[in-house]
Coordinates of C-alpha atoms in Angstrom, one line a residue:
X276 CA 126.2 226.4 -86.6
X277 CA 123.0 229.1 -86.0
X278 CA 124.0 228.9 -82.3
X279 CA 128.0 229.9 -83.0
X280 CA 127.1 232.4 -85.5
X281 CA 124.2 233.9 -83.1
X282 CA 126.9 233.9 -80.1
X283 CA 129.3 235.1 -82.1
X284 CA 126.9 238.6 -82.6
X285 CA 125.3 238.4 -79.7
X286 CA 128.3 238.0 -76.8
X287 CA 130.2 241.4 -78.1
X288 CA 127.2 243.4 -78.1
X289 CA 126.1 241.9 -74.4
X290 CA 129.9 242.4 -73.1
X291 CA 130.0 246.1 -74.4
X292 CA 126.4 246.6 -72.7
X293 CA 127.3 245.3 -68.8
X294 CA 130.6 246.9 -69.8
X295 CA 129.0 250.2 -70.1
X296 CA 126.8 249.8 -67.7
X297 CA 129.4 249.1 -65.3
X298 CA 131.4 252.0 -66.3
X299 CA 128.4 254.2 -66.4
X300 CA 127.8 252.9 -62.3
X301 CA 131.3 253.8 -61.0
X302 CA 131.3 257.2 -63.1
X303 CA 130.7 260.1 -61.1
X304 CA 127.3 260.8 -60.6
X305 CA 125.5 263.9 -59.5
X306 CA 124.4 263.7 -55.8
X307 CA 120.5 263.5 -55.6
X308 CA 119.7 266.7 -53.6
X309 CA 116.3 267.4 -52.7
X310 CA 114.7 270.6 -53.5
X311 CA 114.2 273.9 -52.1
X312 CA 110.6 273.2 -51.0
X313 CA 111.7 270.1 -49.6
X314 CA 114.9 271.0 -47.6
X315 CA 112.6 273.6 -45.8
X316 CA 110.0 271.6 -45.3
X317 CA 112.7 269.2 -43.3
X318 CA 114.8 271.7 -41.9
X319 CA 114.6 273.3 -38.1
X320 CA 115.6 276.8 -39.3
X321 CA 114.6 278.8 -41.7
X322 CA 116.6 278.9 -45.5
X323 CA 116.7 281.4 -48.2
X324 CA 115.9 279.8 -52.2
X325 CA 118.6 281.7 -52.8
X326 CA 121.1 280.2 -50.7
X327 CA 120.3 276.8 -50.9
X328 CA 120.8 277.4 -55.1
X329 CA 124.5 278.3 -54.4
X330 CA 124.7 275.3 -52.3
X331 CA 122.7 273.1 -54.6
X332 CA 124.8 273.9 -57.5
X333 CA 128.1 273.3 -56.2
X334 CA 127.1 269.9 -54.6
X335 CA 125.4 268.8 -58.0
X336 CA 129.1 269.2 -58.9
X337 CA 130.3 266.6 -56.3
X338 CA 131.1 263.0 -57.2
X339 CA 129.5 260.0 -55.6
X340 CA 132.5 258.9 -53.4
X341 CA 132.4 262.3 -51.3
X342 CA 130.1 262.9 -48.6
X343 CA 128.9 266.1 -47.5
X344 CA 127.3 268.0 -44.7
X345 CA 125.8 271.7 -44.9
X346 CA 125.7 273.5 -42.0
X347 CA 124.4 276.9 -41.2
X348 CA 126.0 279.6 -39.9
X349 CA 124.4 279.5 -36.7
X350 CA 126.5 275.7 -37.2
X351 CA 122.9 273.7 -37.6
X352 CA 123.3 270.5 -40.1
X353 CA 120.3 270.9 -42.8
X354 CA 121.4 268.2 -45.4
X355 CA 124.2 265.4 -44.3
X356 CA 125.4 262.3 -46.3
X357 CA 128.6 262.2 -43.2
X358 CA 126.4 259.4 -40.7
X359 CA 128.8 261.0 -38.2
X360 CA 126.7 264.4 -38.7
X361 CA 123.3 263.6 -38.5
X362 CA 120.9 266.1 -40.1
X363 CA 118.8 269.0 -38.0
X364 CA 121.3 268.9 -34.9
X365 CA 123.4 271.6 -33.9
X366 CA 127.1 270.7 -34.1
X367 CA 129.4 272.5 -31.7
X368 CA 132.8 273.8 -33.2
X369 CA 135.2 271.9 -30.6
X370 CA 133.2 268.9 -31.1
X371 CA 133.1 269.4 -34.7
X372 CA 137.3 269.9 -35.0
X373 CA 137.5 267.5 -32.5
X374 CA 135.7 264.8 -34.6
X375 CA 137.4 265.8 -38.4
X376 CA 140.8 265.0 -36.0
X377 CA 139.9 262.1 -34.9
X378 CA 138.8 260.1 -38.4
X379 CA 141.7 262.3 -40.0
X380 CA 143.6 259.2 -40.2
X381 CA 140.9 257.4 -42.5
X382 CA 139.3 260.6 -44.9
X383 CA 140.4 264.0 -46.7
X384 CA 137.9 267.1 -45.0
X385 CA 137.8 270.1 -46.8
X386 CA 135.4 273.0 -45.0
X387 CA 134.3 275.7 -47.6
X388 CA 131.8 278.6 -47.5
X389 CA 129.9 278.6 -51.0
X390 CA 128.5 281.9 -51.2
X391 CA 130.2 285.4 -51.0
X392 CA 132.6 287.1 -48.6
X393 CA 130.0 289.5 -47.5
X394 CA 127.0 287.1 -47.0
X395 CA 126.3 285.1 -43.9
X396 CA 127.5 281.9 -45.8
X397 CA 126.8 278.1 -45.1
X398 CA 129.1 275.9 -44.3
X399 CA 129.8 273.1 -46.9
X400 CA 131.9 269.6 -45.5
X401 CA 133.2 267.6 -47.6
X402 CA 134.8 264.4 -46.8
X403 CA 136.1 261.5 -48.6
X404 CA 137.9 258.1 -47.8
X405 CA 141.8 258.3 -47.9
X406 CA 142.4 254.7 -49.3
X407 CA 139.6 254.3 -52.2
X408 CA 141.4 253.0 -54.9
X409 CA 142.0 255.4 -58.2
X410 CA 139.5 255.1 -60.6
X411 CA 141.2 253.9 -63.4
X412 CA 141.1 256.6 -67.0
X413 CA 139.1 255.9 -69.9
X414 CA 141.4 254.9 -72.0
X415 CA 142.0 251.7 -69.6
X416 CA 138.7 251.4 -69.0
X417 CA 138.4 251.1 -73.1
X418 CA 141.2 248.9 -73.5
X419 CA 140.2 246.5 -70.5
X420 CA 136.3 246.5 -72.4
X421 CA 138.2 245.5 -75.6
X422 CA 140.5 242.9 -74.1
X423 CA 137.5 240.8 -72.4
X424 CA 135.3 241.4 -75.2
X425 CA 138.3 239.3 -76.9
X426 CA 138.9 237.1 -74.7
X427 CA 135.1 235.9 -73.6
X428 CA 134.8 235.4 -77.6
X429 CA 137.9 233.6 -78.0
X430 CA 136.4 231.0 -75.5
X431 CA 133.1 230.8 -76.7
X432 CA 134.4 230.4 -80.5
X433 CA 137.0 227.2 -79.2
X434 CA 134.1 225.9 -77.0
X435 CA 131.4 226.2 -79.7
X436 CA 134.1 224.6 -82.6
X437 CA 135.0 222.1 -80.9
X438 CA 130.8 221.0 -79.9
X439 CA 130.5 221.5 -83.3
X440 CA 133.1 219.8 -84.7
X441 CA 132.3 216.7 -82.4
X442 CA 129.0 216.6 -83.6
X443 CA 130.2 216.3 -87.0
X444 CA 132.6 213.9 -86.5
X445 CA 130.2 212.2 -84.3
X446 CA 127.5 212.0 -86.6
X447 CA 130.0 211.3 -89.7
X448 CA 131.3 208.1 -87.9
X449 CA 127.6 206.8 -87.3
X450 CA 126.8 207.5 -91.4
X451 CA 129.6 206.0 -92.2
X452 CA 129.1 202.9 -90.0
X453 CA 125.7 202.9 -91.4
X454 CA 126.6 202.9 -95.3
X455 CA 128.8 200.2 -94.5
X456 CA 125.6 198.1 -93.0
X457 CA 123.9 199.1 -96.3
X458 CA 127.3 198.3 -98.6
X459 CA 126.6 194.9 -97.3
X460 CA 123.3 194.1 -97.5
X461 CA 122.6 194.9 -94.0
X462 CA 119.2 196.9 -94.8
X463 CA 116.7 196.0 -91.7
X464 CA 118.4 198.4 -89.0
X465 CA 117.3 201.9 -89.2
X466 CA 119.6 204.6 -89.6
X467 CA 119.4 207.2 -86.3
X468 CA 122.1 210.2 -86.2
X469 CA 121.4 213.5 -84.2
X470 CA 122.8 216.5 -85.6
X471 CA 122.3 219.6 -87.9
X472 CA 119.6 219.8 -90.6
X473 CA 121.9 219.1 -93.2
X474 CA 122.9 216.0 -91.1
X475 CA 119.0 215.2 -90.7
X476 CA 118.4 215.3 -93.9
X477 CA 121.3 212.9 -95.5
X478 CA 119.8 210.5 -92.6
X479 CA 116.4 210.8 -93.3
X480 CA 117.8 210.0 -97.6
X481 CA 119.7 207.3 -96.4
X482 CA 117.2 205.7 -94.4
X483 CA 114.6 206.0 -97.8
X484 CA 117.5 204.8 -99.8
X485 CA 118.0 202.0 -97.2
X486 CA 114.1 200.9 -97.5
X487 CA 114.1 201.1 -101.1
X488 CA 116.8 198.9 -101.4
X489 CA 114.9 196.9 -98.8
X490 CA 111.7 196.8 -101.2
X491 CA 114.1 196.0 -104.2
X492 CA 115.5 193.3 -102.7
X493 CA 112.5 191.5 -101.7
X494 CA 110.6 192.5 -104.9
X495 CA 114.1 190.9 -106.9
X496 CA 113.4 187.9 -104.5
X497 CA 110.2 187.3 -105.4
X498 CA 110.8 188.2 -108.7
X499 CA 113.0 185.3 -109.2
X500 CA 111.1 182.9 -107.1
X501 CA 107.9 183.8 -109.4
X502 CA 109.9 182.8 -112.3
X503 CA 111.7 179.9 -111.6
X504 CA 107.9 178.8 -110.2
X505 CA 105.9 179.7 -113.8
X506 CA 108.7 178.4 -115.9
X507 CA 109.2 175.0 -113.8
X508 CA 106.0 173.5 -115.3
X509 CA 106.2 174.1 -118.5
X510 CA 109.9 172.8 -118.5
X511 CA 108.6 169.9 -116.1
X512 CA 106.3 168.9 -119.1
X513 CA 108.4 169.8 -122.0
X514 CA 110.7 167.5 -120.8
X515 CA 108.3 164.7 -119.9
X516 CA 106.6 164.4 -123.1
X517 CA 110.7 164.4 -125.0
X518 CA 111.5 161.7 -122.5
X519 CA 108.5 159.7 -123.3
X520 CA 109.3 160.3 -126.9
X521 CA 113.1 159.6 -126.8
X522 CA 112.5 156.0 -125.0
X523 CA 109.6 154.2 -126.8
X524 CA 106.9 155.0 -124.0
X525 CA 105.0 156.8 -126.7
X526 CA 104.9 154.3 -129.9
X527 CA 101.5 155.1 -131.4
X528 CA 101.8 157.7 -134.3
X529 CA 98.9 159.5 -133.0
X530 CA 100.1 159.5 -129.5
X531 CA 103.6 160.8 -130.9
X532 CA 101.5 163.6 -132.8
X533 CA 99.7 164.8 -129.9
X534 CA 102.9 164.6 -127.4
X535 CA 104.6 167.1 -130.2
X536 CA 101.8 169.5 -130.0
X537 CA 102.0 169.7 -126.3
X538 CA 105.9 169.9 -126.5
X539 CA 105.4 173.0 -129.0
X540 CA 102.6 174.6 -127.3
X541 CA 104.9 174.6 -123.9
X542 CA 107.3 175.7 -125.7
X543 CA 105.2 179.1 -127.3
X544 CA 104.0 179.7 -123.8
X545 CA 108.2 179.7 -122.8
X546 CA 108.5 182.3 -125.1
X547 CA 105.8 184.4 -124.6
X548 CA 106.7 184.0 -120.9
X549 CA 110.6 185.2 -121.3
X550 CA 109.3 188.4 -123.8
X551 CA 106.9 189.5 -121.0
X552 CA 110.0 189.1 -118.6
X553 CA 111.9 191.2 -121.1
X554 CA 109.5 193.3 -121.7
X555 CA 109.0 194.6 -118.3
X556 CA 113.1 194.6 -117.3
X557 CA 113.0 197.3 -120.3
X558 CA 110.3 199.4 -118.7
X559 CA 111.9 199.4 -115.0
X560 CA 114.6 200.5 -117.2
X561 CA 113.2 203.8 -118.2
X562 CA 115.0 204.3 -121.0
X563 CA 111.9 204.4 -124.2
X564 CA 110.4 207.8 -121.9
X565 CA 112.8 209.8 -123.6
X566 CA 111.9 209.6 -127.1
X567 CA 108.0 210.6 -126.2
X568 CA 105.9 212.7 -128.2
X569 CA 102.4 213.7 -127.7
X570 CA 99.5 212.5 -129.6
X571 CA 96.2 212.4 -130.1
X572 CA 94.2 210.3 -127.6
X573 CA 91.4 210.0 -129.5
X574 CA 92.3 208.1 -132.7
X575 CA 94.1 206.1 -131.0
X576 CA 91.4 205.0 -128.5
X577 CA 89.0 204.6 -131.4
X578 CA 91.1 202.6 -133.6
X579 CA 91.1 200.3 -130.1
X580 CA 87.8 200.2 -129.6
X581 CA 87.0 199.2 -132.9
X582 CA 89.2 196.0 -132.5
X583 CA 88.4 195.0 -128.7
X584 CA 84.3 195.1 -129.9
X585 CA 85.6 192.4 -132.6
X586 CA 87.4 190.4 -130.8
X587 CA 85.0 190.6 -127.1
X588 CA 81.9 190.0 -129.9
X589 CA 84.0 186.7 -131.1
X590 CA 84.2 185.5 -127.9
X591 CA 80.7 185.9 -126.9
X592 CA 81.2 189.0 -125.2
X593 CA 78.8 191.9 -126.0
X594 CA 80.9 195.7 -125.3
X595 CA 80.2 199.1 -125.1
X596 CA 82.5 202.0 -125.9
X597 CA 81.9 205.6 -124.9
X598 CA 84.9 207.6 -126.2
X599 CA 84.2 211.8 -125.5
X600 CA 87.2 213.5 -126.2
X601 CA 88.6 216.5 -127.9
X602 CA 90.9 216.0 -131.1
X603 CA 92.7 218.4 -130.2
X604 CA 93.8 216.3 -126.6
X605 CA 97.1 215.3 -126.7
X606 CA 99.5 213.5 -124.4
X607 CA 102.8 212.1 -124.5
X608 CA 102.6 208.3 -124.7
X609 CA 104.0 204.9 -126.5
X610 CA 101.4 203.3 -128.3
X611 CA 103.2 199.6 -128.2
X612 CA 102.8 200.4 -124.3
X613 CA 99.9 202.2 -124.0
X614 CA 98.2 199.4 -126.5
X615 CA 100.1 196.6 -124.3
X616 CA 98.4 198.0 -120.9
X617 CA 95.2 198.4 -122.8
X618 CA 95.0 194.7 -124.0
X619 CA 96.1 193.3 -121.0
X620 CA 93.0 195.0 -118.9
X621 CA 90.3 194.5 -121.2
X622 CA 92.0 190.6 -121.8
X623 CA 91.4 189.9 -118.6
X624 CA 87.7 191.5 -118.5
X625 CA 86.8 189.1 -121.7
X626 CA 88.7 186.4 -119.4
X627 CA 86.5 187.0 -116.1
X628 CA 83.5 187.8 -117.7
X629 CA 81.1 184.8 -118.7
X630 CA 79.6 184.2 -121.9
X631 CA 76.6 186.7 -122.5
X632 CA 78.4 189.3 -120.0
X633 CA 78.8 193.1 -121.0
X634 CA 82.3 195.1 -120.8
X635 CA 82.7 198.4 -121.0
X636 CA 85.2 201.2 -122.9
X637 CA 84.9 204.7 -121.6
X638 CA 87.3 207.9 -122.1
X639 CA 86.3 211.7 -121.4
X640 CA 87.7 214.5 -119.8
X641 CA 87.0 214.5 -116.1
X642 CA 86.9 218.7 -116.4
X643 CA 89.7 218.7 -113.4
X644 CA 93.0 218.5 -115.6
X645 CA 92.1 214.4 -116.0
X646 CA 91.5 212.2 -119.1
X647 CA 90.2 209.3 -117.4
X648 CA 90.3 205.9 -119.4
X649 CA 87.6 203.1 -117.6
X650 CA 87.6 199.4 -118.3
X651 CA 84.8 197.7 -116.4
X652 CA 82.7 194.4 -116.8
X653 CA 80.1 192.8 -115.0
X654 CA 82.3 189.2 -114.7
X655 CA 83.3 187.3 -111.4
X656 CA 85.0 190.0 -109.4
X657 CA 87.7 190.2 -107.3
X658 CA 87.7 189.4 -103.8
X659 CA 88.1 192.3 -101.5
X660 CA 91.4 190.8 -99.5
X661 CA 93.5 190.6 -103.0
X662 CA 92.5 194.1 -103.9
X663 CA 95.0 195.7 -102.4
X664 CA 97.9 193.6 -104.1
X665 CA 96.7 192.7 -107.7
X666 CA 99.4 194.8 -108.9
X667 CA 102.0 193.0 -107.4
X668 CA 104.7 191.0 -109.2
X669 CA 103.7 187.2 -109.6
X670 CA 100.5 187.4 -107.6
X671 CA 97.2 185.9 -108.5
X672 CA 94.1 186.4 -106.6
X673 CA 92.3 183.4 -105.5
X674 CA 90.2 183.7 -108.6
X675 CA 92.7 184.2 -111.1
X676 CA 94.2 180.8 -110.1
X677 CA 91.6 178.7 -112.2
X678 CA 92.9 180.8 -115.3
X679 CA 96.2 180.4 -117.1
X680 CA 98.7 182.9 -116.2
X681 CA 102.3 184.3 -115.5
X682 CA 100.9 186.9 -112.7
X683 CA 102.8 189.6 -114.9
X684 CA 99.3 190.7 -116.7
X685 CA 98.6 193.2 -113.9
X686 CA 102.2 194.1 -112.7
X687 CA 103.5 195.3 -116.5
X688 CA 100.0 197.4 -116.4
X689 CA 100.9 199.4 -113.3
X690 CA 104.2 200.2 -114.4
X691 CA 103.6 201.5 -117.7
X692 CA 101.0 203.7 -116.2
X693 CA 103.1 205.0 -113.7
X694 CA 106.1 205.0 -116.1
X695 CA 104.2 208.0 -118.1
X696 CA 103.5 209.3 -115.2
X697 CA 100.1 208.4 -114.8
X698 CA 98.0 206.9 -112.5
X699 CA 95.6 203.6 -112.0
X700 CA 93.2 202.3 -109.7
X701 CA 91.1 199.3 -109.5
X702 CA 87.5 198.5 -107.6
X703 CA 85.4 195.5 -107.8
X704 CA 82.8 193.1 -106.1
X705 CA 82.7 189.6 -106.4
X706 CA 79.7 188.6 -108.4
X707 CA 79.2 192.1 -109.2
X708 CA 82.4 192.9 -111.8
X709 CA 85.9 195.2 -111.6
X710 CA 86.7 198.6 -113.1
X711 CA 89.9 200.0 -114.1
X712 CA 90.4 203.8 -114.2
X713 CA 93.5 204.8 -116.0
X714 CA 94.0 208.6 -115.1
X715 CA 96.0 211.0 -117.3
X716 CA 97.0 214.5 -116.9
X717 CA 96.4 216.7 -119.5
X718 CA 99.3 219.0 -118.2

C-alpha cells in the first residue's frame, strides 16, 4: 500500500520532469559562439570587436536546427557549423553558388549581410534541412505531457491494485485455511502468511493464539489426567473398605469401627480435594479481581504471623518473623486469597522442615517500587531438576512424593500471585532449605 501510494506521487512528478526535460532539449537553443578574443585568436584575418558583436548577436538569435557560416568580405570562412564550409578557407563565389545549387534540393539558404549598407559587411549563411519535421506548439506539447502522465498512471494504478489485491486475497485464503486448522483442533502447524504489516501482525496474533490454545489444551489434559489419578485412590479405598463392610469380610466391631474412620477420612480428603479444584477454576476465571480494594499490608501480615508462630511452635517448629513496613502501604488484594497462598507456602515449609528446624517470615519494602514477602526454612530442599516446574499443575517433586498431596498446593499459589498481578519466585538446595519471594508492586 506505501509502494502504490509512493508511485502514485512519485510517477507524475518524474513524467513532468523527463517531459520537461525533453521539451527543454528540442526547444531552440542559443548557438554557443565563441568570443571575440577567441574568434581572433582562431581566425587567418584580422576582425573588428565591433563586427563580430553585430554578428554575434544576430546568431545568438538562431535556433539549433540552422547551421551557419560567416564569411568575410574578402569571402574567408571565420566561424562555420555547414561541414561543407570548413572554417579559415577562402570560398570562391562560383564554387560557393555552385555548391548552395547543388544541396538546394535537400536545405533552405538564406545569404544576409548583418551590419550596415555603408560598412564592409560579413557575410552570414544560413542553412537548414528542408524535410525536418515541424516542431509541434506548446499547447500539444502540454496536452501530449498531460495525456502520458495519464496514461503511465493509469497502468501503474491497475498493475499496483491488482498486486495488491492478490496479496490480499492471497494471504486471506492462507488465514482462513489456517483458522479452520485451529477451528478444529489442528494447533501444531504454524501459521506462515507473507504480506502487509497489518497482515503480519493478525499472523503473528494467530500464531500466539494458536500456542496458547496449544498450552491450554495440554495443561486441560493434564489437568484431567491429574485428577482422575489423585481422586482414583481415595475412591479405590472408599469403596474397598464399603465392600468389605457390605459382605461380612469385616465382622469384628472394632474392625467395622476402624474401616468407618478410614471410609470418612477418604471421604474429607474427597472434599477438600474437589474445593481446591473449585477453588482454582474460580481463579482462572478472573472474575473476584474486580471487586478489589487496597488495604493495608501490614495488619494483615501481622495478624498472620501471629498465628503461623502458633501453629509452626505446635508442631515443633521454631519461626522468625521480620515484618518492616509502613502503615500507610497499601495494595489491592483478597485476603481469603492472599491468606490461602500464604498458608499454603509456609504449610509446606512446616511440612519439609524437620522437627527442631527454623522457618522464616519476612516483609519490607525493597526501596525499588517492591514489597517483597519471603518464606524460607532450613528443611529438605528441593532438587535442582524440579525447580523449574514446581508450579506446575499436578506435579510433585521427587521429594514431595513421600508427603500427602493433590500437587495443587503450588499451582493455586502461582496463580493467585499472578492473578493480582504480582510476581513469585522460588530457590532452594537440597539439605540446605527453599525460599519464596512473593513480590508486589506498590504502583
Amino acid at each position: 500500500m506505501y509502494i502504490f501510494i509512493a508511485g502514485l506521487i512519485f510517477i507524475p512528478f518524474f513524467v513532468l520532469c523527463v517531459t520537461g526535460l525533453m521539451a527543454y532539449n528540442n526547444q531552440p537553443e542559443r548557438m554557443l559562439l565563441p568570443g571575440y578574443e577567441e574568434i581572433s585568436e582562431l581566425s587567418v584575418v584580422e576582425i573588428k570587436e565591433h563586427d563580430w558583436e553585430i554578428i554575434a548577436r544576430r546568431l545568438s538569435r538562431m535556433p539549433s536546427n540552422v547551421e551557419v557560416a560567416v564569411l568575410t568580405p574578402q569571402n574567408v570562412s571565420i566561424f562555420s557549423t555547414i561541414e561543407e564550409l570548413p572554417q579559415n578557407q577562402t570560398i570562391d563565389d562560383g564554387l560557393l553558388m555552385k555548391f548552395i545549387r547543388s544541396t538546394n534540393d535537400k536545405y533552405y539558404y538564406q545569404i544576409d549581410r548583418p551590419g550596415r549598407p555603408m560598412d564592409e559587411n560579413f557575410i552570414v549563411i544560413t542553412r537548414m534541412h528542408r524535410f525536418r519535421p515541424k516542431r509541434p506548439s506548446f499547447m500539444v506539447q502540454f496536452y501530449t505531457m498531460v495525456l502520458v502522465i495519464f496514461v503511465v498512471v493509469i497502468v501503474f494504478c491497475s498493475v499496483a491494485l491488482w498486486v495488491i489485491a492478490r496479496s490480499i486475497t492471497n494471504s486471506i485464503t492462507a488465514l482462513d485455511k489456517a483458522t479452520k486448522q485451529i477451528s478444529l483442533g489442528k494447533l501444531d502447524e504454524e501459521i506462515v502468511v507473507k504480506g502487509s504489516n497489518e497482515i503480519t501482525s493478525l499472523t503473528e496474533n494467530l500464531n500466539s493464539m494458536r500456542l496458547t490454545l496449544k498450552e491450554n489444551q495440554t495443561r486441560r489434559s493434564r489437568f484431567i489426567m491429574g485428577v482422575s489419578h489423585d481422586l482414583r485412590t481415595p475412591i479405590a479405598l472408599i469403596k474397598g473398605y464399603t465392600e468389605a463392610l457390605a459382605d461380612g469380610t469385616v465382622d469384628q466391631p472394632e474392625m467395622q469401627k476402624k474401616s468407618l474412620q478410614i471410609v470418612l477420612s477418604k471421604i474429607a480428603q474427597l472434599e477438600d480435594m474437589i474445593n481446591e479444584l473449585i477453588d482454582f477454576v474460580k481463579l482462572d476465571t478472573g472474575e473476584w479481581r474486580q471487586n478489589l480494594q487496597n488495604a493495608s499490608l501490614l495488619p494483615f501480615l501481622q495478624e498472620f504471623a501471629e498465628r503461623f508462630t502458633s501453629d509452626a511452635n505446635l508442631m515443633g517448629r521454631s519461626v522468625q518473623t521480620k515484618i518492616e513496613l509502613d502503615e500507610n502501604i497499601q495494595v489491592a488484594f483478597d485476603e481469603r486469597l492472599f491468606l490461602r497462598c500464604l498458608e499454603n507456602l509456609t504449610g509446606n515449609a512446616i511440612r519439609y522442615t524437620q522437627k527442631g528446624g527454623t522457618i522464616g517470615l519476612k516483609a519490607f519494602a525493597d526501596g525499588s517500587g517492591f514489597v517483597k514477602i519471603c518464606i524460607c526454612d532450613n528443611g529438605i530442599g528441593i532438587d535442582q531438576k524440579d525447580l523449574p516446574y514446581i508450579f506446575d499443575i499436578f506435579y510433585r517433586g521427587s521429594n514431595s512424593r513421600r508427603e500427602k498431596g493433590s500437587g495443587l498446593g503450588l499451582s493455586v499459589v502461582k496463580t493467585i500471585v499472578e492473578s493480582h498481578g504480582w510476581q513469585i519466585s522460588a530457590s532452594s538446595r537440597l539439605e540446605e532449605g527453599t525460599e519464596f519471594v512473593i513480590s508486589i508492586p506498590l504502583n
